């Protein structure tokens, strides 16, 4: 499956060290994606501050917020739980989704940042198709978010926040991948559409907080419905709610089909939007102010 | 075989009739130029002349909607993969990951071009050797000087064996010694590898007598030829004065367009 | 809201097969509790829920006398005894057919009772007339009445059957009664509103919960000295909500479970150090506790949320809650 001709270009007496890359083959695709994931993971590992804040943020919620509010949560058994759960157990899936939300938006911010400093340019001059590069970038972001999510789950385990069975740690993996893809794709789409995302405070105000609070992360939907029907409608349509519920059910070895459909559908839509936006011929990058404006 | 033959015949870069606008503002207006293989072509222009826009189109950050751009005969719109795999770029802004080591930066770039790990390592060390930085491979980029970072970026651009090397004002912010070293390095590449180089700059002293020069001003090509042509055009032996004179000419109405035709190389 | 299949009893063929090679696998899945049944008295519904131990579904709801509260089983598990407080009697049911077998006299307002370890007689606390009534379960005759403090409730009997402990809620005392003479040998003052008395299997400790006092007093039955007064503290739960009622101690004597009423928690307590190891979240207003016959599970009756919670004893985890009738009061599990 060669996209370019195989033979090297004999321009002159060039040294054998500088033969052009021979192939944009299937193996090459894997190498390319592997390289993008590898770089993202390396960056993540090097940025200890980022790892710590990614971990500390949900743990603060777990230890402090949940401890303060555990008594106020109405006692009721809702699926997938089979008995009463402590508030910290209830909010754990929401906090995992929050990790992924932050991570998705952070990598979207890094796209904006990358675009500024030019690392994005390096990515986009790869001979592989633009959609593939974006998907690889997405996969890399998901890989990093998985590291964070499992680190959080490990700490939570010792705080007695555990699924019914250890299998839950395995069954949650596909849900984490899907929700990570959705939130990452959302970040990608946003990074291509909004130019003003450099300011993280505004991202917090306009994206993370509304998505997080208007969801089932902190309160069960039935509780929200009792409090405010309009809010309940908003929460029910919030894709983040469905990411949370998908993770919640998967931790208990169950599938929440509606959430699965919403997460897959919204994720695919965001990814398509991002691919469109980054497509050099159809996209928005060429129409919006050009390189000088992007500086 | 015919493909290779075609590639060898084709210039490293051919831009023909490219116009590009951001909204109402025309960044490039009917730009045509050629950068042959085995030659140094200087793209001379003031800030805002359209050099960066042109580079963005060649590197396909966005697509040209008019005209054609071909790298070694491969149209960037029709055959983007082939065009991009023949292209090495050094962007104006720094594009290295400061947190990662020199080698890690190169390995990442190699992966983006589908070069497997062991081959990537071999190539990386070879290109670093060439730019004299092999000993710094394991160091973090942050520890390098500005000039060394540029040389790493050049090494990186060469990893996949491109036929065309684009450099967008690569010496900005460097001291005179580093500038000289980088220029020498690039000229050596042309001699050794027969690679085609398009070097965007606003510094006339980077241009040598044998170089080809393309003057871009306000999105239009004012001149494409040798440095002597620029001297003649500007009416001065000093290249800088000649360049400023040529640029000033366009400020007078109805002159740029007629001049353009008779200065083509 | 679970998606389990409706309860099915294995067919004869299936049971035969299971006796063969499949037995091990079956045991692994269903556990030894597969044939187990849990009986729960529903105070406000005047019924008794029967739950299948394997599927954890309510298989039958038996109409009982009015206000069923205390519930226990004969040592062989064949008979279920229920105090029907407002009918002033004890009803006896067949644990297989779920039919009423007979009724026993109890004195007025029987609340809680305890069977002699041999299975006879039955010691019943009469909440309204400050008596403990002793009844022969075979002849259905009252054998004796022992006057005790005001509002007697908790009933515990030593493993050898020689000492009976009754708690009187208003007097806040644990009365130690010699079962040979039916005389009180000692009164031990405990904290306010003692509800339950429970002996450790080695006869070295008797645990008395004080609902209003919020403590559990551990008393040495030989010296009648209080060895330890256990207090409870749950982050996020007010001290007033911590109201210890039901107490169960494992047969090995190592672990005690204490139901904490409106704290909605069951405390897991080490009987040697008296340290609370864990608080398990269960349904609302948990009062009484019951072990499964093999002690692999603990059942809790949650009066305000109308369900029972099931605790896995090995892992100290609450695995499930099952809705029963209104105001479940007591529970007993039989093989």
Tab-separated table of C-alpha atoms in Angstrom, chain C:
chain	number	residue	atom	x	y	z
C	1	UNK	CA	-33.579	-2.745	38.808
C	2	UNK	CA	-31.303	-5.720	38.345
C	3	UNK	CA	-31.442	-7.898	35.304
C	4	UNK	CA	-31.079	-11.249	36.985
C	5	UNK	CA	-33.166	-14.095	35.698
C	6	UNK	CA	-36.287	-14.870	37.704
C	7	UNK	CA	-35.600	-17.260	40.555
C	8	UNK	CA	-35.623	-20.863	39.510
C	9	UNK	CA	-35.320	-23.873	41.618
C	10	UNK	CA	-33.168	-26.537	40.035
C	11	UNK	CA	-35.118	-29.462	38.614
C	12	UNK	CA	-34.658	-32.954	39.952
C	13	UNK	CA	-32.416	-33.877	37.030
C	14	UNK	CA	-30.379	-30.772	37.509
C	15	UNK	CA	-29.963	-31.538	41.170
C	16	UNK	CA	-28.861	-35.065	40.346
C	17	UNK	CA	-26.382	-33.758	37.839
C	18	UNK	CA	-25.104	-31.221	40.257
C	19	UNK	CA	-24.373	-34.036	42.675
C	20	UNK	CA	-21.894	-35.307	40.112
C	21	UNK	CA	-19.040	-33.605	38.382
C	22	UNK	CA	-20.750	-30.258	38.227
C	23	UNK	CA	-21.014	-30.001	41.978
C	24	UNK	CA	-17.713	-28.262	42.425
C	25	UNK	CA	-18.477	-25.709	39.742
C	26	UNK	CA	-21.913	-25.099	41.157
C	27	UNK	CA	-20.501	-24.562	44.587
C	28	UNK	CA	-18.001	-22.140	43.208
C	29	UNK	CA	-20.738	-20.043	41.658
C	30	UNK	CA	-23.550	-20.262	44.112
C	31	UNK	CA	-21.480	-20.785	47.217
C	32	UNK	CA	-22.566	-22.873	50.153
C	33	UNK	CA	-25.499	-20.522	50.589
C	34	UNK	CA	-27.279	-21.924	47.562
C	35	UNK	CA	-29.980	-23.673	49.528
C	36	UNK	CA	-30.149	-20.958	52.132
C	37	UNK	CA	-33.298	-19.015	52.931
C	38	UNK	CA	-33.576	-15.705	54.704
C	39	UNK	CA	-36.718	-14.807	56.648
C	40	UNK	CA	-37.349	-11.122	57.320
C	41	UNK	CA	-40.111	-9.802	59.578
C	42	UNK	CA	-41.783	-6.690	58.164
C	43	UNK	CA	-43.123	-4.737	61.106
C	44	UNK	CA	-45.474	-2.401	59.250
C	45	UNK	CA	-46.689	-4.868	56.609
C	46	UNK	CA	-47.498	-7.668	59.090
C	47	UNK	CA	-45.658	-10.060	56.805
C	48	UNK	CA	-42.506	-12.070	56.564
C	49	UNK	CA	-40.396	-11.991	53.391
C	50	UNK	CA	-38.684	-15.180	52.326
C	51	UNK	CA	-35.534	-14.641	50.280
C	52	UNK	CA	-33.710	-17.276	48.301
C	53	UNK	CA	-30.057	-17.200	49.318
C	54	UNK	CA	-28.801	-18.089	45.855
C	55	UNK	CA	-30.736	-15.587	43.761
C	56	UNK	CA	-31.302	-13.051	46.531
C	57	UNK	CA	-34.869	-12.591	45.343
C	58	UNK	CA	-37.944	-12.490	47.499
C	59	UNK	CA	-39.612	-15.808	46.709
C	60	UNK	CA	-42.581	-15.455	48.995
C	61	UNK	CA	-44.228	-13.000	51.336
C	62	UNK	CA	-46.009	-14.708	54.222
C	63	UNK	CA	-48.877	-13.026	55.995
C	64	UNK	CA	-48.211	-13.088	59.737
C	65	UNK	CA	-49.853	-11.806	62.864
C	66	UNK	CA	-49.760	-8.073	63.560
C	67	UNK	CA	-46.484	-6.256	64.022
C	68	UNK	CA	-43.946	-9.043	63.584
C	69	UNK	CA	-40.632	-8.110	65.171
C	70	UNK	CA	-38.215	-10.536	66.831
C	71	UNK	CA	-37.459	-13.546	64.656
C	72	UNK	CA	-35.314	-16.615	65.214
C	73	UNK	CA	-34.986	-20.228	64.066
C	74	UNK	CA	-34.786	-23.592	65.772
C	75	UNK	CA	-31.232	-25.013	65.930
C	76	UNK	CA	-31.999	-27.423	63.082
C	77	UNK	CA	-33.369	-24.590	60.963
C	78	UNK	CA	-36.724	-26.268	60.406
C	79	UNK	CA	-38.861	-23.872	62.433
C	80	UNK	CA	-39.074	-20.099	62.345
C	81	UNK	CA	-40.247	-18.256	65.455
C	82	UNK	CA	-41.720	-14.778	65.108
C	83	UNK	CA	-42.895	-12.364	67.814
C	84	UNK	CA	-46.137	-10.852	66.634
C	85	UNK	CA	-46.192	-8.025	69.095
C	86	UNK	CA	-49.711	-6.679	68.588
C	87	UNK	CA	-51.206	-10.170	68.665
C	88	UNK	CA	-49.316	-10.914	71.895
C	89	UNK	CA	-48.021	-14.271	70.782
C	90	UNK	CA	-45.202	-16.095	69.108
C	91	UNK	CA	-45.945	-17.705	65.743
C	92	UNK	CA	-44.058	-20.757	64.570
C	93	UNK	CA	-43.612	-21.413	60.844
C	94	UNK	CA	-42.254	-24.349	58.883
C	95	UNK	CA	-39.199	-23.087	57.069
C	96	UNK	CA	-39.790	-25.393	54.074
C	97	UNK	CA	-43.535	-25.033	53.503
C	98	UNK	CA	-43.760	-21.497	54.964
C	99	UNK	CA	-46.949	-22.556	56.734
C	100	UNK	CA	-47.948	-21.563	60.259
C	101	UNK	CA	-47.358	-24.624	62.421
C	102	UNK	CA	-48.500	-23.372	65.788
C	103	UNK	CA	-48.574	-20.386	68.072
C	104	UNK	CA	-46.987	-19.997	71.475
C	105	UNK	CA	-48.117	-17.853	74.376
C	106	UNK	CA	-45.729	-14.996	74.973
C	107	UNK	CA	-47.135	-12.591	77.482
C	108	UNK	CA	-48.077	-9.087	76.328
C	109	UNK	CA	-46.199	-7.268	73.559
C	110	UNK	CA	-43.350	-9.667	72.874
C	111	UNK	CA	-40.549	-7.813	71.107
C	112	UNK	CA	-37.425	-9.902	71.140
C	113	UNK	CA	-36.631	-13.391	72.335
C	114	UNK	CA	-33.899	-15.954	72.459
C	115	UNK	CA	-33.983	-19.729	72.205
C	116	UNK	CA	-32.030	-21.878	74.617
C	117	UNK	CA	-29.059	-23.347	72.690
C	118	UNK	CA	-30.698	-26.755	72.983
C	119	UNK	CA	-33.757	-25.404	71.164
C	120	UNK	CA	-36.007	-25.207	74.216
C	121	UNK	CA	-37.255	-23.213	76.093
C	122	UNK	CA	-37.841	-19.797	74.558
C	123	UNK	CA	-37.096	-16.655	76.586
C	124	UNK	CA	-39.312	-13.748	75.579
C	125	UNK	CA	-38.989	-10.071	76.545
C	126	UNK	CA	-42.396	-8.471	77.188
C	127	UNK	CA	-41.910	-4.830	76.445
C	128	UNK	CA	-45.098	-3.646	78.157
C	129	UNK	CA	-45.101	-5.470	81.474
C	130	UNK	CA	-41.466	-5.590	82.510
C	131	UNK	CA	-41.251	-9.361	82.374
C	132	UNK	CA	-39.282	-12.067	80.731
C	133	UNK	CA	-41.602	-14.947	79.902
C	134	UNK	CA	-40.193	-18.460	79.593
C	135	UNK	CA	-42.123	-20.783	77.284
C	136	UNK	CA	-41.720	-24.464	76.467
C	137	UNK	CA	-41.817	-24.601	72.679
C	138	UNK	CA	-42.997	-28.227	72.597
C	139	UNK	CA	-45.875	-28.025	75.025
C	140	UNK	CA	-46.597	-24.330	74.362
C	141	UNK	CA	-46.799	-23.795	78.124
C	142	UNK	CA	-45.510	-20.789	80.049
C	143	UNK	CA	-42.871	-22.155	82.393
C	144	UNK	CA	-42.055	-19.030	84.377
C	145	UNK	CA	-41.986	-15.254	84.399
C	146	UNK	CA	-39.014	-13.250	85.586
C	147	UNK	CA	-39.629	-9.630	86.594
C	148	UNK	CA	-37.000	-7.339	85.146
C	149	UNK	CA	-36.517	-3.590	84.530
C	150	UNK	CA	-38.778	-1.265	82.559
C	151	UNK	CA	-39.236	-1.998	78.857
C	152	UNK	CA	-37.277	-5.220	78.543
C	153	UNK	CA	-35.988	-5.879	75.069
C	154	UNK	CA	-32.556	-7.373	74.424
C	155	UNK	CA	-32.177	-11.084	75.026
C	156	UNK	CA	-28.881	-12.938	74.974
C	157	UNK	CA	-28.059	-16.401	76.220
C	158	UNK	CA	-24.650	-17.837	77.007
C	159	UNK	CA	-23.399	-20.588	74.702
C	160	UNK	CA	-23.807	-23.133	77.483
C	161	UNK	CA	-27.331	-21.877	78.149
C	162	UNK	CA	-26.675	-21.160	81.821
C	163	UNK	CA	-26.882	-17.389	81.802
C	164	UNK	CA	-29.561	-15.265	80.209
C	165	UNK	CA	-29.017	-11.564	79.755
C	166	UNK	CA	-31.978	-9.258	79.357
C	167	UNK	CA	-31.710	-5.537	78.770
C	168	UNK	CA	-34.336	-3.105	79.914
C	169	UNK	CA	-34.505	0.005	77.813
C	170	UNK	CA	-35.800	2.496	80.354
C	171	UNK	CA	-33.851	1.188	83.307
C	172	UNK	CA	-30.698	1.051	81.187
C	173	UNK	CA	-29.603	-2.204	82.759
C	174	UNK	CA	-28.398	-5.581	81.682
C	175	UNK	CA	-29.997	-8.194	83.942
C	176	UNK	CA	-27.994	-11.398	84.336
C	177	UNK	CA	-30.427	-14.258	84.988
C	178	UNK	CA	-29.451	-17.750	86.109
C	179	UNK	CA	-31.470	-20.089	83.890
C	180	UNK	CA	-31.413	-22.833	86.506
C	181	UNK	CA	-33.129	-20.738	89.156
C	182	UNK	CA	-34.686	-18.077	86.890
C	183	UNK	CA	-33.364	-15.476	89.328
C	184	UNK	CA	-31.523	-12.282	88.526
C	185	UNK	CA	-27.988	-12.690	89.774
C	186	UNK	CA	-26.673	-9.270	88.827
C	187	UNK	CA	-27.746	-5.999	87.247
C	188	UNK	CA	-25.180	-4.064	85.289
C	189	UNK	CA	-25.883	-0.438	84.488
C	190	UNK	CA	-25.059	0.416	80.909
C	191	UNK	CA	-25.675	3.459	78.755
C	192	UNK	CA	-29.084	4.725	77.860
C	193	UNK	CA	-31.599	2.450	76.093
C	194	UNK	CA	-29.898	-0.919	75.841
C	195	UNK	CA	-31.378	-2.856	72.937
C	196	UNK	CA	-29.469	-6.056	72.319
C	197	UNK	CA	-27.286	-8.485	74.278
C	198	UNK	CA	-24.988	-10.912	72.507
C	199	UNK	CA	-22.553	-13.457	73.913
C	200	UNK	CA	-19.227	-14.285	72.378
C	201	UNK	CA	-18.960	-18.022	71.622
C	202	UNK	CA	-16.225	-18.545	74.228
C	203	UNK	CA	-18.519	-17.139	76.961
C	204	UNK	CA	-15.897	-14.535	77.887
C	205	UNK	CA	-17.782	-11.480	76.723
C	206	UNK	CA	-21.333	-10.279	76.421
C	207	UNK	CA	-21.925	-7.236	74.257
C	208	UNK	CA	-24.758	-4.878	75.163
C	209	UNK	CA	-25.679	-2.082	72.755
C	210	UNK	CA	-27.075	1.230	74.032
C	211	UNK	CA	-29.171	2.915	71.389
C	212	UNK	CA	-29.396	6.405	72.881
C	213	UNK	CA	-26.093	6.227	74.701
C	214	UNK	CA	-24.442	5.461	71.380
C	215	UNK	CA	-22.134	2.870	72.897
C	216	UNK	CA	-21.649	-0.850	73.195
C	217	UNK	CA	-20.657	-2.146	76.630
C	218	UNK	CA	-18.619	-5.292	76.665
C	219	UNK	CA	-19.233	-7.102	79.932
C	220	UNK	CA	-17.347	-10.015	81.437
C	221	UNK	CA	-20.116	-12.537	82.306
C	222	UNK	CA	-18.030	-14.007	85.114
C	223	UNK	CA	-17.254	-10.796	86.995
C	224	UNK	CA	-20.053	-8.632	85.596
C	225	UNK	CA	-17.484	-5.911	85.060
C	226	UNK	CA	-17.621	-3.717	81.992
C	227	UNK	CA	-14.455	-4.535	80.083
C	228	UNK	CA	-14.838	-1.810	77.537
C	229	UNK	CA	-17.317	0.771	76.407
C	230	UNK	CA	-17.018	1.014	72.636
C	231	UNK	CA	-17.836	4.341	71.029
C	232	UNK	CA	-18.334	5.071	67.367
C	233	UNK	CA	-17.373	7.982	65.214
C	234	UNK	CA	-18.199	8.329	61.549
C	235	UNK	CA	-16.962	11.306	59.547
C	236	UNK	CA	-19.907	13.239	58.165
C	237	UNK	CA	-22.421	11.593	60.494
C	238	UNK	CA	-23.681	13.359	63.607
C	239	UNK	CA	-23.174	11.645	66.939
C	240	UNK	CA	-26.950	11.600	67.557
C	241	UNK	CA	-27.457	9.482	64.459
C	242	UNK	CA	-25.172	6.779	65.796
C	243	UNK	CA	-27.567	4.450	67.616
C	244	UNK	CA	-26.161	0.973	68.158
C	245	UNK	CA	-28.787	-1.782	68.127
C	246	UNK	CA	-28.088	-5.192	66.610
C	247	UNK	CA	-24.871	-7.013	67.502
C	248	UNK	CA	-23.548	-10.217	65.976
C	249	UNK	CA	-20.234	-11.897	66.739
C	250	UNK	CA	-18.665	-14.497	64.468
C	251	UNK	CA	-18.371	-18.059	65.780
C	252	UNK	CA	-14.602	-17.766	65.900
C	253	UNK	CA	-15.176	-14.898	68.308
C	254	UNK	CA	-12.879	-12.511	66.464
C	255	UNK	CA	-15.199	-10.046	64.805
C	256	UNK	CA	-18.315	-8.278	65.966
C	257	UNK	CA	-20.772	-6.437	63.743
C	258	UNK	CA	-22.783	-3.621	65.286
C	259	UNK	CA	-25.778	-2.050	63.532
C	260	UNK	CA	-25.788	1.704	64.062
C	261	UNK	CA	-29.423	2.625	63.278
C	262	UNK	CA	-29.926	5.972	61.524
C	263	UNK	CA	-26.170	6.239	60.886
C	264	UNK	CA	-26.962	3.709	58.152
C	265	UNK	CA	-23.744	1.919	58.948
C	266	UNK	CA	-22.652	-1.380	60.382
C	267	UNK	CA	-19.464	-1.179	62.409
C	268	UNK	CA	-16.951	-3.992	62.132
C	269	UNK	CA	-15.218	-4.353	65.487
C	270	UNK	CA	-12.258	-6.431	66.587
C	271	UNK	CA	-13.332	-8.232	69.772
C	272	UNK	CA	-9.823	-8.310	71.225
C	273	UNK	CA	-8.733	-4.724	70.675
C	274	UNK	CA	-12.286	-3.318	70.504
C	275	UNK	CA	-11.116	-1.154	67.638
C	276	UNK	CA	-13.603	-0.348	64.900
C	277	UNK	CA	-12.028	-1.695	61.714
C	278	UNK	CA	-14.534	-0.380	59.259
C	279	UNK	CA	-17.949	1.169	58.804
C	280	UNK	CA	-20.094	-0.428	56.133
C	281	UNK	CA	-22.759	1.661	54.441
C	282	UNK	CA	-26.116	-0.134	54.372
C	283	UNK	CA	-29.737	0.994	54.068
C	284	UNK	CA	-31.487	3.497	56.304
C	285	UNK	CA	-31.988	2.926	60.031
C	286	UNK	CA	-30.349	-0.454	60.321
C	287	UNK	CA	-31.423	-2.361	63.427
C	288	UNK	CA	-31.015	-6.098	63.459
C	289	UNK	CA	-28.402	-8.402	62.008
C	290	UNK	CA	-28.305	-12.076	61.062
C	291	UNK	CA	-25.546	-14.351	59.825
C	292	UNK	CA	-25.991	-16.867	57.070
C	293	UNK	CA	-25.630	-20.421	58.479
C	294	UNK	CA	-22.050	-20.663	57.189
C	295	UNK	CA	-21.310	-17.091	58.339
C	296	UNK	CA	-20.153	-16.102	54.862
C	297	UNK	CA	-22.748	-13.336	54.834
C	298	UNK	CA	-24.342	-10.925	57.226
C	299	UNK	CA	-27.869	-9.648	56.609
C	300	UNK	CA	-28.991	-6.280	57.921
C	301	UNK	CA	-32.585	-5.107	58.234
C	302	UNK	CA	-32.974	-1.487	57.170
C	303	UNK	CA	-36.235	-0.202	58.624
C	304	UNK	CA	-36.556	3.092	56.767
C	305	UNK	CA	-35.400	2.026	53.313
C	306	UNK	CA	-37.486	-1.175	53.432
C	307	UNK	CA	-34.684	-3.458	52.398
C	308	UNK	CA	-31.994	-5.738	53.689
C	309	UNK	CA	-28.321	-5.301	52.861
C	310	UNK	CA	-26.013	-8.231	52.338
C	311	UNK	CA	-22.472	-8.030	53.672
C	312	UNK	CA	-19.752	-10.336	52.443
C	313	UNK	CA	-18.096	-11.243	55.728
C	314	UNK	CA	-14.759	-12.305	54.260
C	315	UNK	CA	-14.166	-9.000	52.469
C	316	UNK	CA	-16.264	-6.761	54.729
C	317	UNK	CA	-18.061	-5.402	51.704
C	318	UNK	CA	-21.723	-4.676	51.164
C	319	UNK	CA	-22.564	-6.491	47.980
C	320	UNK	CA	-26.249	-5.925	47.478
C	321	UNK	CA	-29.450	-4.586	48.952
C	322	UNK	CA	-32.774	-6.333	48.410
C	323	UNK	CA	-36.137	-4.663	48.853
C	324	UNK	CA	-38.502	-6.470	51.240
C	325	UNK	CA	-41.707	-5.329	52.976
C	326	UNK	CA	-42.243	-2.109	54.925
C	327	UNK	CA	-40.110	-1.571	58.020
C	328	UNK	CA	-38.142	-4.799	58.076
C	329	UNK	CA	-37.328	-5.454	61.717
C	330	UNK	CA	-35.508	-8.734	62.177
C	331	UNK	CA	-33.998	-11.449	60.040
C	332	UNK	CA	-32.891	-15.033	60.355
C	333	UNK	CA	-31.214	-17.310	57.826
C	334	UNK	CA	-31.582	-21.081	57.738
C	335	UNK	CA	-29.799	-23.685	55.627
